[in-house]
PDB file of C-alpha atoms in Angstrom:
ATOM      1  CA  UNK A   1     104.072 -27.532 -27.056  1.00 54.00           C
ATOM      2  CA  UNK A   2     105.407 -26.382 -23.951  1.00 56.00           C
ATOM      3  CA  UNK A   3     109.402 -26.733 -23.310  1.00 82.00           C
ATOM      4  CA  UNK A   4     111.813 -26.787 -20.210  1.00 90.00           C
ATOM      5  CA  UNK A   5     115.428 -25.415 -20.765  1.00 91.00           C
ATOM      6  CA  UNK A   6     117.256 -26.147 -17.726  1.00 95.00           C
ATOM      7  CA  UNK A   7     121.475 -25.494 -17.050  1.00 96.00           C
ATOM      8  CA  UNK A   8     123.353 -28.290 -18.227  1.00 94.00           C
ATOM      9  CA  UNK A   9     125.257 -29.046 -15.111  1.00 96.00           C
ATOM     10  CA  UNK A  10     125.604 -27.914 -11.379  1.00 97.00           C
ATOM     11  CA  UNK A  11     127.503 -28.162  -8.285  1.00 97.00           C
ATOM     12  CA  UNK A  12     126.447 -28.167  -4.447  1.00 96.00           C
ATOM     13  CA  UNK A  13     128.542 -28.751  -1.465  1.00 97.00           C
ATOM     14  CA  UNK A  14     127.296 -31.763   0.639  1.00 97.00           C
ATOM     15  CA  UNK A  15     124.504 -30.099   3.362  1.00 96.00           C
ATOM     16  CA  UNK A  16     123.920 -27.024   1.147  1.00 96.00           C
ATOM     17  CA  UNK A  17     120.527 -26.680  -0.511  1.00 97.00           C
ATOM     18  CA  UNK A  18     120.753 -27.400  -3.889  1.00 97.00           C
ATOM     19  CA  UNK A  19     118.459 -25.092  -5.917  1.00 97.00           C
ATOM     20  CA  UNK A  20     117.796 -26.295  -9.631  1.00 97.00           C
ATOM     21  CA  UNK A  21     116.381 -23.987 -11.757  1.00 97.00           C
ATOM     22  CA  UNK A  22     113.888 -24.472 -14.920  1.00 95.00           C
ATOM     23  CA  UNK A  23     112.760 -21.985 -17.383  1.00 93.00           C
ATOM     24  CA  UNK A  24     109.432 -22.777 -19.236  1.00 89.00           C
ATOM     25  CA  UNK A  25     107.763 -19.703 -20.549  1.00 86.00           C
ATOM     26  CA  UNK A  26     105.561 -21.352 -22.967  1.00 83.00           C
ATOM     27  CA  UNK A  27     103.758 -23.703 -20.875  1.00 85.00           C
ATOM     28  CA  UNK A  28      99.515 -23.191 -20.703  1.00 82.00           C
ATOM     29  CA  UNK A  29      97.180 -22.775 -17.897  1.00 80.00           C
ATOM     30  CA  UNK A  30      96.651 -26.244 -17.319  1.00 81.00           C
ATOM     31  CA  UNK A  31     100.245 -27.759 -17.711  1.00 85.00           C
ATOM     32  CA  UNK A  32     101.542 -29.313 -14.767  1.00 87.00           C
ATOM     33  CA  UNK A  33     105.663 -28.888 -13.875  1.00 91.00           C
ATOM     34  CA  UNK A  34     107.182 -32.357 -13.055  1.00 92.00           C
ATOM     35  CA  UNK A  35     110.745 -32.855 -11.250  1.00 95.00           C
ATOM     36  CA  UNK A  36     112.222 -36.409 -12.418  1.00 95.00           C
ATOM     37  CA  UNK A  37     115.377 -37.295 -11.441  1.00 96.00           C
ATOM     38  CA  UNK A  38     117.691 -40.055 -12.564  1.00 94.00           C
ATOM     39  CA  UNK A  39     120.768 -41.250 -10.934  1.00 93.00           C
ATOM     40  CA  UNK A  40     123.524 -43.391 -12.751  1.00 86.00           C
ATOM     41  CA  UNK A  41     122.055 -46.626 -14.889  1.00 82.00           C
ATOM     42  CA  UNK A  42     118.838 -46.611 -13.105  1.00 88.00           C
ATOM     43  CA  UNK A  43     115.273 -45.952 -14.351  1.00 90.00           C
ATOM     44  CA  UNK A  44     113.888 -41.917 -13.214  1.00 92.00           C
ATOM     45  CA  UNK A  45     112.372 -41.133 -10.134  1.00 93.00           C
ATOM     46  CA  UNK A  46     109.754 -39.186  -9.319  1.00 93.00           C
ATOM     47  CA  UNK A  47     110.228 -35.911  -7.473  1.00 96.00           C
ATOM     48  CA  UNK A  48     107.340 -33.973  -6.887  1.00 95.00           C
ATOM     49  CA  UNK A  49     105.202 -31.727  -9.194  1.00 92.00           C
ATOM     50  CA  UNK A  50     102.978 -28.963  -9.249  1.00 92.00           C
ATOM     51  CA  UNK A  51     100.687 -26.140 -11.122  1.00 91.00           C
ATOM     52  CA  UNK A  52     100.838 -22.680  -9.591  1.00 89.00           C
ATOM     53  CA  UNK A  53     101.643 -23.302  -5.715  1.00 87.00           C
ATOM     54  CA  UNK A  54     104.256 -23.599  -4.332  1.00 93.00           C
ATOM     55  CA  UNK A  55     104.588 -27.469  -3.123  1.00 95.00           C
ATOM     56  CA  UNK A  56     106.648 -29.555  -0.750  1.00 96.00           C
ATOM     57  CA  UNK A  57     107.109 -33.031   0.112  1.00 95.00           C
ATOM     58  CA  UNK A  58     110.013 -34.970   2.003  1.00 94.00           C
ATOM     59  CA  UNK A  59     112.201 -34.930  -1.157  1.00 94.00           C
ATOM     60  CA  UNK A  60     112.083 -31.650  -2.301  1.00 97.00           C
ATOM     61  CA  UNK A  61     110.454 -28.219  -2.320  1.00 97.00           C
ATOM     62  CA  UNK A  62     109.017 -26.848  -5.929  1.00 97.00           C
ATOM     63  CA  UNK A  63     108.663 -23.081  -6.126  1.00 97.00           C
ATOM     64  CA  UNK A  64     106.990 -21.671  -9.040  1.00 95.00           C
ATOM     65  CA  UNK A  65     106.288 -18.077 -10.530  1.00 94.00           C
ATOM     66  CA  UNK A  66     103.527 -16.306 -10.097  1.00 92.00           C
ATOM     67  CA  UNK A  67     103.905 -16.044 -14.268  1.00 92.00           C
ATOM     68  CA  UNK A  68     104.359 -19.844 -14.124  1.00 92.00           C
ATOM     69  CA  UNK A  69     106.914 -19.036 -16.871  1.00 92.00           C
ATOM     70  CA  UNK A  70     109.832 -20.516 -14.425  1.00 94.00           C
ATOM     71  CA  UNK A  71     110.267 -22.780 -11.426  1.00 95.00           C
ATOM     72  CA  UNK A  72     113.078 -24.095  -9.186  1.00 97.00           C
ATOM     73  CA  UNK A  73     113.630 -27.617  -7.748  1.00 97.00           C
ATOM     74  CA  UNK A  74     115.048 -26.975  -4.026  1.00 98.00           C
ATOM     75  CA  UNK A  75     116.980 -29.539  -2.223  1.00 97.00           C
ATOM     76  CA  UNK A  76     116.778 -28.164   1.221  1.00 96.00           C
ATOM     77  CA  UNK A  77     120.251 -30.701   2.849  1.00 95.00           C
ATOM     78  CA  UNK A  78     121.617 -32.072  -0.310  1.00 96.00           C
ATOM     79  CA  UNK A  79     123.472 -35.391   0.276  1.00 97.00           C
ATOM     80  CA  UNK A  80     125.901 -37.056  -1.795  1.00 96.00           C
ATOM     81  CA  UNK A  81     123.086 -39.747  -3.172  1.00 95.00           C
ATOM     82  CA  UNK A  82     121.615 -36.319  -4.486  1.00 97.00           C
ATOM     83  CA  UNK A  83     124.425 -36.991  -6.996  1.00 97.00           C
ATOM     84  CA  UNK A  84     121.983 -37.460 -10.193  1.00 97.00           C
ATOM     85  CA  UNK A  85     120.475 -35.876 -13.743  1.00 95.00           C
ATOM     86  CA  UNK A  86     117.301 -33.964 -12.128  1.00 97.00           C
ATOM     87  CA  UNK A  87     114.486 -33.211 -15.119  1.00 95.00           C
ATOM     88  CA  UNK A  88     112.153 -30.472 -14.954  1.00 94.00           C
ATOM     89  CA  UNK A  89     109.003 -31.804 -17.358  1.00 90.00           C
ATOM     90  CA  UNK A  90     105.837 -30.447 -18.364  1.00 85.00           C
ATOM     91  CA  UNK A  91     102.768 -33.080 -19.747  1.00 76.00           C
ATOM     92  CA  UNK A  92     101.997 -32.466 -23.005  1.00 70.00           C
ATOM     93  CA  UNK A  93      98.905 -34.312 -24.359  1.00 70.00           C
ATOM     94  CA  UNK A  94      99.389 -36.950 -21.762  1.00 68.00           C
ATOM     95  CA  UNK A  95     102.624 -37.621 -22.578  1.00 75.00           C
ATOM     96  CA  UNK A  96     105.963 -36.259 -20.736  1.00 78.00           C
ATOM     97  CA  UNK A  97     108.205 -34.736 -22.975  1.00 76.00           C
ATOM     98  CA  UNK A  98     111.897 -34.980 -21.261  1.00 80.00           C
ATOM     99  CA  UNK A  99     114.812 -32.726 -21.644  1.00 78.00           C
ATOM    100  CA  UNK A 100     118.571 -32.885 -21.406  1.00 82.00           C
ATOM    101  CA  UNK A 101     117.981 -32.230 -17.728  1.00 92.00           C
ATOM    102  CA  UNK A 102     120.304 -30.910 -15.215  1.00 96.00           C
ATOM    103  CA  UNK A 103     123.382 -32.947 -13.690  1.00 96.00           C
ATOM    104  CA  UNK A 104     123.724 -32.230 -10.505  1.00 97.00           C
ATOM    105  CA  UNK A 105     127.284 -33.111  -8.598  1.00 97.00           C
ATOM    106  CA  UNK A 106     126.999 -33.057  -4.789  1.00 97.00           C
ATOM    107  CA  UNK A 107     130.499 -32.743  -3.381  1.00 96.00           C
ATOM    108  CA  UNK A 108     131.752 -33.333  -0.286  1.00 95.00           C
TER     109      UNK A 108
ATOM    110  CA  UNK B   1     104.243 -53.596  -3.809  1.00 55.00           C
ATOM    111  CA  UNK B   2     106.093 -54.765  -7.016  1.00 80.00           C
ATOM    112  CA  UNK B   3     107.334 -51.907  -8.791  1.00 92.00           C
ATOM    113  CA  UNK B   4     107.553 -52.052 -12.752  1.00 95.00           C
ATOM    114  CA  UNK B   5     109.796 -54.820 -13.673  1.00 95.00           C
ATOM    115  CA  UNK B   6     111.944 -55.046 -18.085  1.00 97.00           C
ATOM    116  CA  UNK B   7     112.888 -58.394 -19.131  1.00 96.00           C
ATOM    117  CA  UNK B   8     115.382 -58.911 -20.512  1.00 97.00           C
ATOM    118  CA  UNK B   9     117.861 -56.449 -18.813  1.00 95.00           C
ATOM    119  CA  UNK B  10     120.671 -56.932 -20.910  1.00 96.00           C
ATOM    120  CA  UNK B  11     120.274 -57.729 -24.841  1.00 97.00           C
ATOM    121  CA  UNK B  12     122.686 -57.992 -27.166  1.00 98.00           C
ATOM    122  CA  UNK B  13     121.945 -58.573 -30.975  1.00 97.00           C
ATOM    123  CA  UNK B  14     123.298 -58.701 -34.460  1.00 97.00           C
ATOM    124  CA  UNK B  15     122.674 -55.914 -36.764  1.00 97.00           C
ATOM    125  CA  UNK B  16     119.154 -57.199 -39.024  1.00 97.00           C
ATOM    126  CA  UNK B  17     117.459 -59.143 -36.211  1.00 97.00           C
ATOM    127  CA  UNK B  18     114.059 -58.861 -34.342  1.00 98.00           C
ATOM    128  CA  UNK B  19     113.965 -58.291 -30.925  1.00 98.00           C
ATOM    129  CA  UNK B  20     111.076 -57.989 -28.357  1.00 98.00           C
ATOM    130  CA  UNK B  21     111.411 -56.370 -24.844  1.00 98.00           C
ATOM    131  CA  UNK B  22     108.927 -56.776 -22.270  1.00 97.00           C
ATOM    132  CA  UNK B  23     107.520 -54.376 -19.470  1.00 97.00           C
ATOM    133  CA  UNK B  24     105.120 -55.701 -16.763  1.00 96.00           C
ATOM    134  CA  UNK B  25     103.829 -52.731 -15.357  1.00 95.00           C
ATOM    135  CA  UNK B  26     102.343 -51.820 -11.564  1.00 94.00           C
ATOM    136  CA  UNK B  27      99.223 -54.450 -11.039  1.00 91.00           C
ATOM    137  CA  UNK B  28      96.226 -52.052 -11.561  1.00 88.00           C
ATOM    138  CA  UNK B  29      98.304 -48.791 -13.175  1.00 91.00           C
ATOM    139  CA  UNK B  30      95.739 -48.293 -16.467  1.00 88.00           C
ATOM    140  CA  UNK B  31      98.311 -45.842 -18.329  1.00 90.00           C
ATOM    141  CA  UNK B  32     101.691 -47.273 -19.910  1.00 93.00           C
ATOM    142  CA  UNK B  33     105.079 -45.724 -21.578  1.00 93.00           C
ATOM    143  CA  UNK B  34     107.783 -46.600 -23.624  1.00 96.00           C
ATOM    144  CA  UNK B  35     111.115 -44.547 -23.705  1.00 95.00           C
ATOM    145  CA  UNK B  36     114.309 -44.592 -25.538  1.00 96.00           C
ATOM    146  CA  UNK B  37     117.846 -43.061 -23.582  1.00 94.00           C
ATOM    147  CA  UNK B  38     120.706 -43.170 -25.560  1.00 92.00           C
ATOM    148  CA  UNK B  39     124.035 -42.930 -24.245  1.00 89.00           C
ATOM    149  CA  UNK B  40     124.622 -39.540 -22.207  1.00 83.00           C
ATOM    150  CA  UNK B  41     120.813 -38.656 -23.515  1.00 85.00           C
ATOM    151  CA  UNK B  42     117.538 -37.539 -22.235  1.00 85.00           C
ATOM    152  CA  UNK B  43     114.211 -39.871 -22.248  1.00 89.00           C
ATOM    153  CA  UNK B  44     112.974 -40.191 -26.001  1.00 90.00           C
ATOM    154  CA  UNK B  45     108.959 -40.561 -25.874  1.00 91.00           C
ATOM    155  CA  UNK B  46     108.334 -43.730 -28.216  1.00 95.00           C
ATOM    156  CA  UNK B  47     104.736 -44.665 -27.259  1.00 94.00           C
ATOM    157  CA  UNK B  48     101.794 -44.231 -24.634  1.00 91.00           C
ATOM    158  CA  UNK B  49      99.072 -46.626 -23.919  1.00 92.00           C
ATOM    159  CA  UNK B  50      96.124 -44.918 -22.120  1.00 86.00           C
ATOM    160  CA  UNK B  51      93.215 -47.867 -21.003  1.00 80.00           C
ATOM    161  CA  UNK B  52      91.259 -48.925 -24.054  1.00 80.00           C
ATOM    162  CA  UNK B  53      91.909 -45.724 -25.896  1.00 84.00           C
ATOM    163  CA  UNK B  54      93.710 -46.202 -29.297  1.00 88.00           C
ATOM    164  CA  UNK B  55      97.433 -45.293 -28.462  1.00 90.00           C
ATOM    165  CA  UNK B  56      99.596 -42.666 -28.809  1.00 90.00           C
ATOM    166  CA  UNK B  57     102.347 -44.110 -31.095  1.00 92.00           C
ATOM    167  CA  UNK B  58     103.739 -40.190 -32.078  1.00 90.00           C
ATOM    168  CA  UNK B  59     107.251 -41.043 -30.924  1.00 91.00           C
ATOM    169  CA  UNK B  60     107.992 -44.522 -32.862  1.00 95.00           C
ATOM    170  CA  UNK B  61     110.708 -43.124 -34.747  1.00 94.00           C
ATOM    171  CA  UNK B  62     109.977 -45.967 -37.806  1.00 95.00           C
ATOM    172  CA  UNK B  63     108.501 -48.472 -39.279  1.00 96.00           C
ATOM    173  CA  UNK B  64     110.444 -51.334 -37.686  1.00 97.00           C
ATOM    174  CA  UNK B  65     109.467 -49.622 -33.594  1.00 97.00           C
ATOM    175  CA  UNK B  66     105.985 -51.156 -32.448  1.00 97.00           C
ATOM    176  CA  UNK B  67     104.708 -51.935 -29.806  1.00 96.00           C
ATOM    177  CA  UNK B  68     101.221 -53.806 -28.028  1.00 94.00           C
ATOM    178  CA  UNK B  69      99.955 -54.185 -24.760  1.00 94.00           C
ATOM    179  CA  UNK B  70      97.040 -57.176 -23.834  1.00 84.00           C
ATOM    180  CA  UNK B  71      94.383 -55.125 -22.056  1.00 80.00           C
ATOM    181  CA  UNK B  72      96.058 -53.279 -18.715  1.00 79.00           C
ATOM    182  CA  UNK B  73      99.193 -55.839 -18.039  1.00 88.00           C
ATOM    183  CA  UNK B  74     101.831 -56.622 -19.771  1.00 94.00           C
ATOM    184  CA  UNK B  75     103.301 -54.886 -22.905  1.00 96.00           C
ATOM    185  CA  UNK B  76     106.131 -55.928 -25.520  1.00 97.00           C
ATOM    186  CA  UNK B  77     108.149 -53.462 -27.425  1.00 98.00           C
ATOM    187  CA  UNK B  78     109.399 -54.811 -30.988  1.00 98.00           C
ATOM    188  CA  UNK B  79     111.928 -53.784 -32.847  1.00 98.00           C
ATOM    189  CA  UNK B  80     112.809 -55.380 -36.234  1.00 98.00           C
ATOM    190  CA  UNK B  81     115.746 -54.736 -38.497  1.00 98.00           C
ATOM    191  CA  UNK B  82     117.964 -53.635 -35.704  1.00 98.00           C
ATOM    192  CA  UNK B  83     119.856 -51.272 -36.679  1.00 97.00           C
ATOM    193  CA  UNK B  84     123.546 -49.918 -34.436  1.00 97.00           C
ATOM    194  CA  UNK B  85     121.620 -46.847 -34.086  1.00 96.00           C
ATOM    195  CA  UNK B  86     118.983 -48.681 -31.958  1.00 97.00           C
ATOM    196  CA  UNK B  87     121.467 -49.300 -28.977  1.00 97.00           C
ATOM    197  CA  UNK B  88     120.347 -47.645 -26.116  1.00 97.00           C
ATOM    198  CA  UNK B  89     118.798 -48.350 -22.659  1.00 96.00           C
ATOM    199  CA  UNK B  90     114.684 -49.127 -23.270  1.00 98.00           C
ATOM    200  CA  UNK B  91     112.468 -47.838 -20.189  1.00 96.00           C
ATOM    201  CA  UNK B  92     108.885 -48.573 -19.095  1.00 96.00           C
ATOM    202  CA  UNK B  93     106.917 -46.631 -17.195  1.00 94.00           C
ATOM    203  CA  UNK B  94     103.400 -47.073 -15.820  1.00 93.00           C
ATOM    204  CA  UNK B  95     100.873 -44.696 -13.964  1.00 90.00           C
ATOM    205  CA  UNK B  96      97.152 -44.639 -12.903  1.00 85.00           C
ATOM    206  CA  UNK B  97      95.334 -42.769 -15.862  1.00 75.00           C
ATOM    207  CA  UNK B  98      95.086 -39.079 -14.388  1.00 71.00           C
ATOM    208  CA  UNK B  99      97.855 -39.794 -11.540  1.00 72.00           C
ATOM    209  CA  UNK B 100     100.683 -37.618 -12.555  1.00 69.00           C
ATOM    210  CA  UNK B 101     103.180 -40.143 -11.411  1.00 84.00           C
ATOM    211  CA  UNK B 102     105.049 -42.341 -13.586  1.00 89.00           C
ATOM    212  CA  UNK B 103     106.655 -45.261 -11.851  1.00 92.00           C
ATOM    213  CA  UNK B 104     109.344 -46.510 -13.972  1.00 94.00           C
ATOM    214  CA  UNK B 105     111.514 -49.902 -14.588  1.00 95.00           C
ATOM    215  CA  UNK B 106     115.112 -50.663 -14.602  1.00 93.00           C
ATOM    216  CA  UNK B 107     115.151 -50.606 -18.210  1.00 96.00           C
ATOM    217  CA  UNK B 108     116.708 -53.065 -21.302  1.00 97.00           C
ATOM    218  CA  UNK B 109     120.057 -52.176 -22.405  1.00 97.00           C
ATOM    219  CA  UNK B 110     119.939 -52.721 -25.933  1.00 98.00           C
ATOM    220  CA  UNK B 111     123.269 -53.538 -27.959  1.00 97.00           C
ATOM    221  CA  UNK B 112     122.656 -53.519 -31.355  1.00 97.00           C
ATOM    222  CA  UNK B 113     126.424 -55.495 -32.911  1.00 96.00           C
TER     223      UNK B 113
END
């Protein structure tokens, strides 16, 4: 089964990007890479995701080796509701297998 | 549209008792997930319910975890014997079958005296 490791913790400054990275050099062909994040007593949020572009949407951008053995998350303005534990995921027989994920402090 | 709602929010319960949490997922989302977070944690996979196909109950970690879901709506997680070591938030999640999105609830927080 495919696995993320991913730093345990991070700081930005408030307008910076924030780039979050994720290692996972086992995943197959097939296996998607999924961003979560979850900020403080809430349930996770969807990011963004992708296979073997590169992908952006309004939260984030997703930019992933042409090995597909790494990826990183980029924040492009990071804010201080950025402030949350961002999880880098890959689907594993249907199911999404979650890590410790990265906490990420945006400071002023 | 209604997002994916947990009843109750907060439970608290004796050590030995049964309890039952409830998800009602997004109207029409065919896939539907059970996770455990304990304190300072990561998302535990408990269970997976995928349309009519049997589930995927590989994360129940025992006996006293199950869980059921009537057709694509609402599903109840059970827990029996509670034990301390069951305290910990419970989250839903529900998708479209294929859709790589997961939409998830607010969660039960689960205190387990």
């Amino acid at each position: 089964d495919a696995k993320t490791t991913q730093p345990p913790s991070m700081d930005c400054a408030e307008g910076r990007a924030a780039n979050l990275p994720c290692n996972h050099s086992t995943i197959s062909g097939n296996e998607y890479v999924y961003w979560y994040r979850q900020i403080h007593s809430q349930g996770p949020q969807y990011i963004i995701h992708g296979l073997k572009n590169n992908e952006t949407n309004e939260m984030a951008s997703l930019i992933i080796t042409e090995d597909r053995k790494s990826s990183t998350l980029i924040l492009p303005h990071a804010t201080l509701r950025d402030t949350a534990v961002y999880y880098c995921i890959v689907r594993v027989r249907g199911k999404l297998i979650f890590g410790q994920g990265t906490e990420l402090s945006v400071k002023p | 549209g209604a997002g994916v709602s947990q009843s109750p929010s907060n439970k608290v319960t004796e050590k030995g008792k049964d309890v039952e949490l409830r998800c009602d997922p997004i109207s029409g989302h065919t896939a539907l997930y059970w996770y455990r977070q304990r304190l300072g944690q990561g998302l535990e996979f408990l269970i997976y319910f995928q349309g009519n196909s049997a589930p995927d109950k590989s994360g129940l970690p025992s006996d006293r975890f199950s869980a059921e879901r009537t057709g694509e709506s609402v599903s109840t997680l059970t827990i029996q014997r509670t034990q301390q070591e069951d305290s910990a938030v419970y989250l839903c999640a529900s998708s479209f079958v294929g859709d790589e999105t997961q939409y998830f609830g607010p969660g039960t927080r689960l205190l387990v005296l």
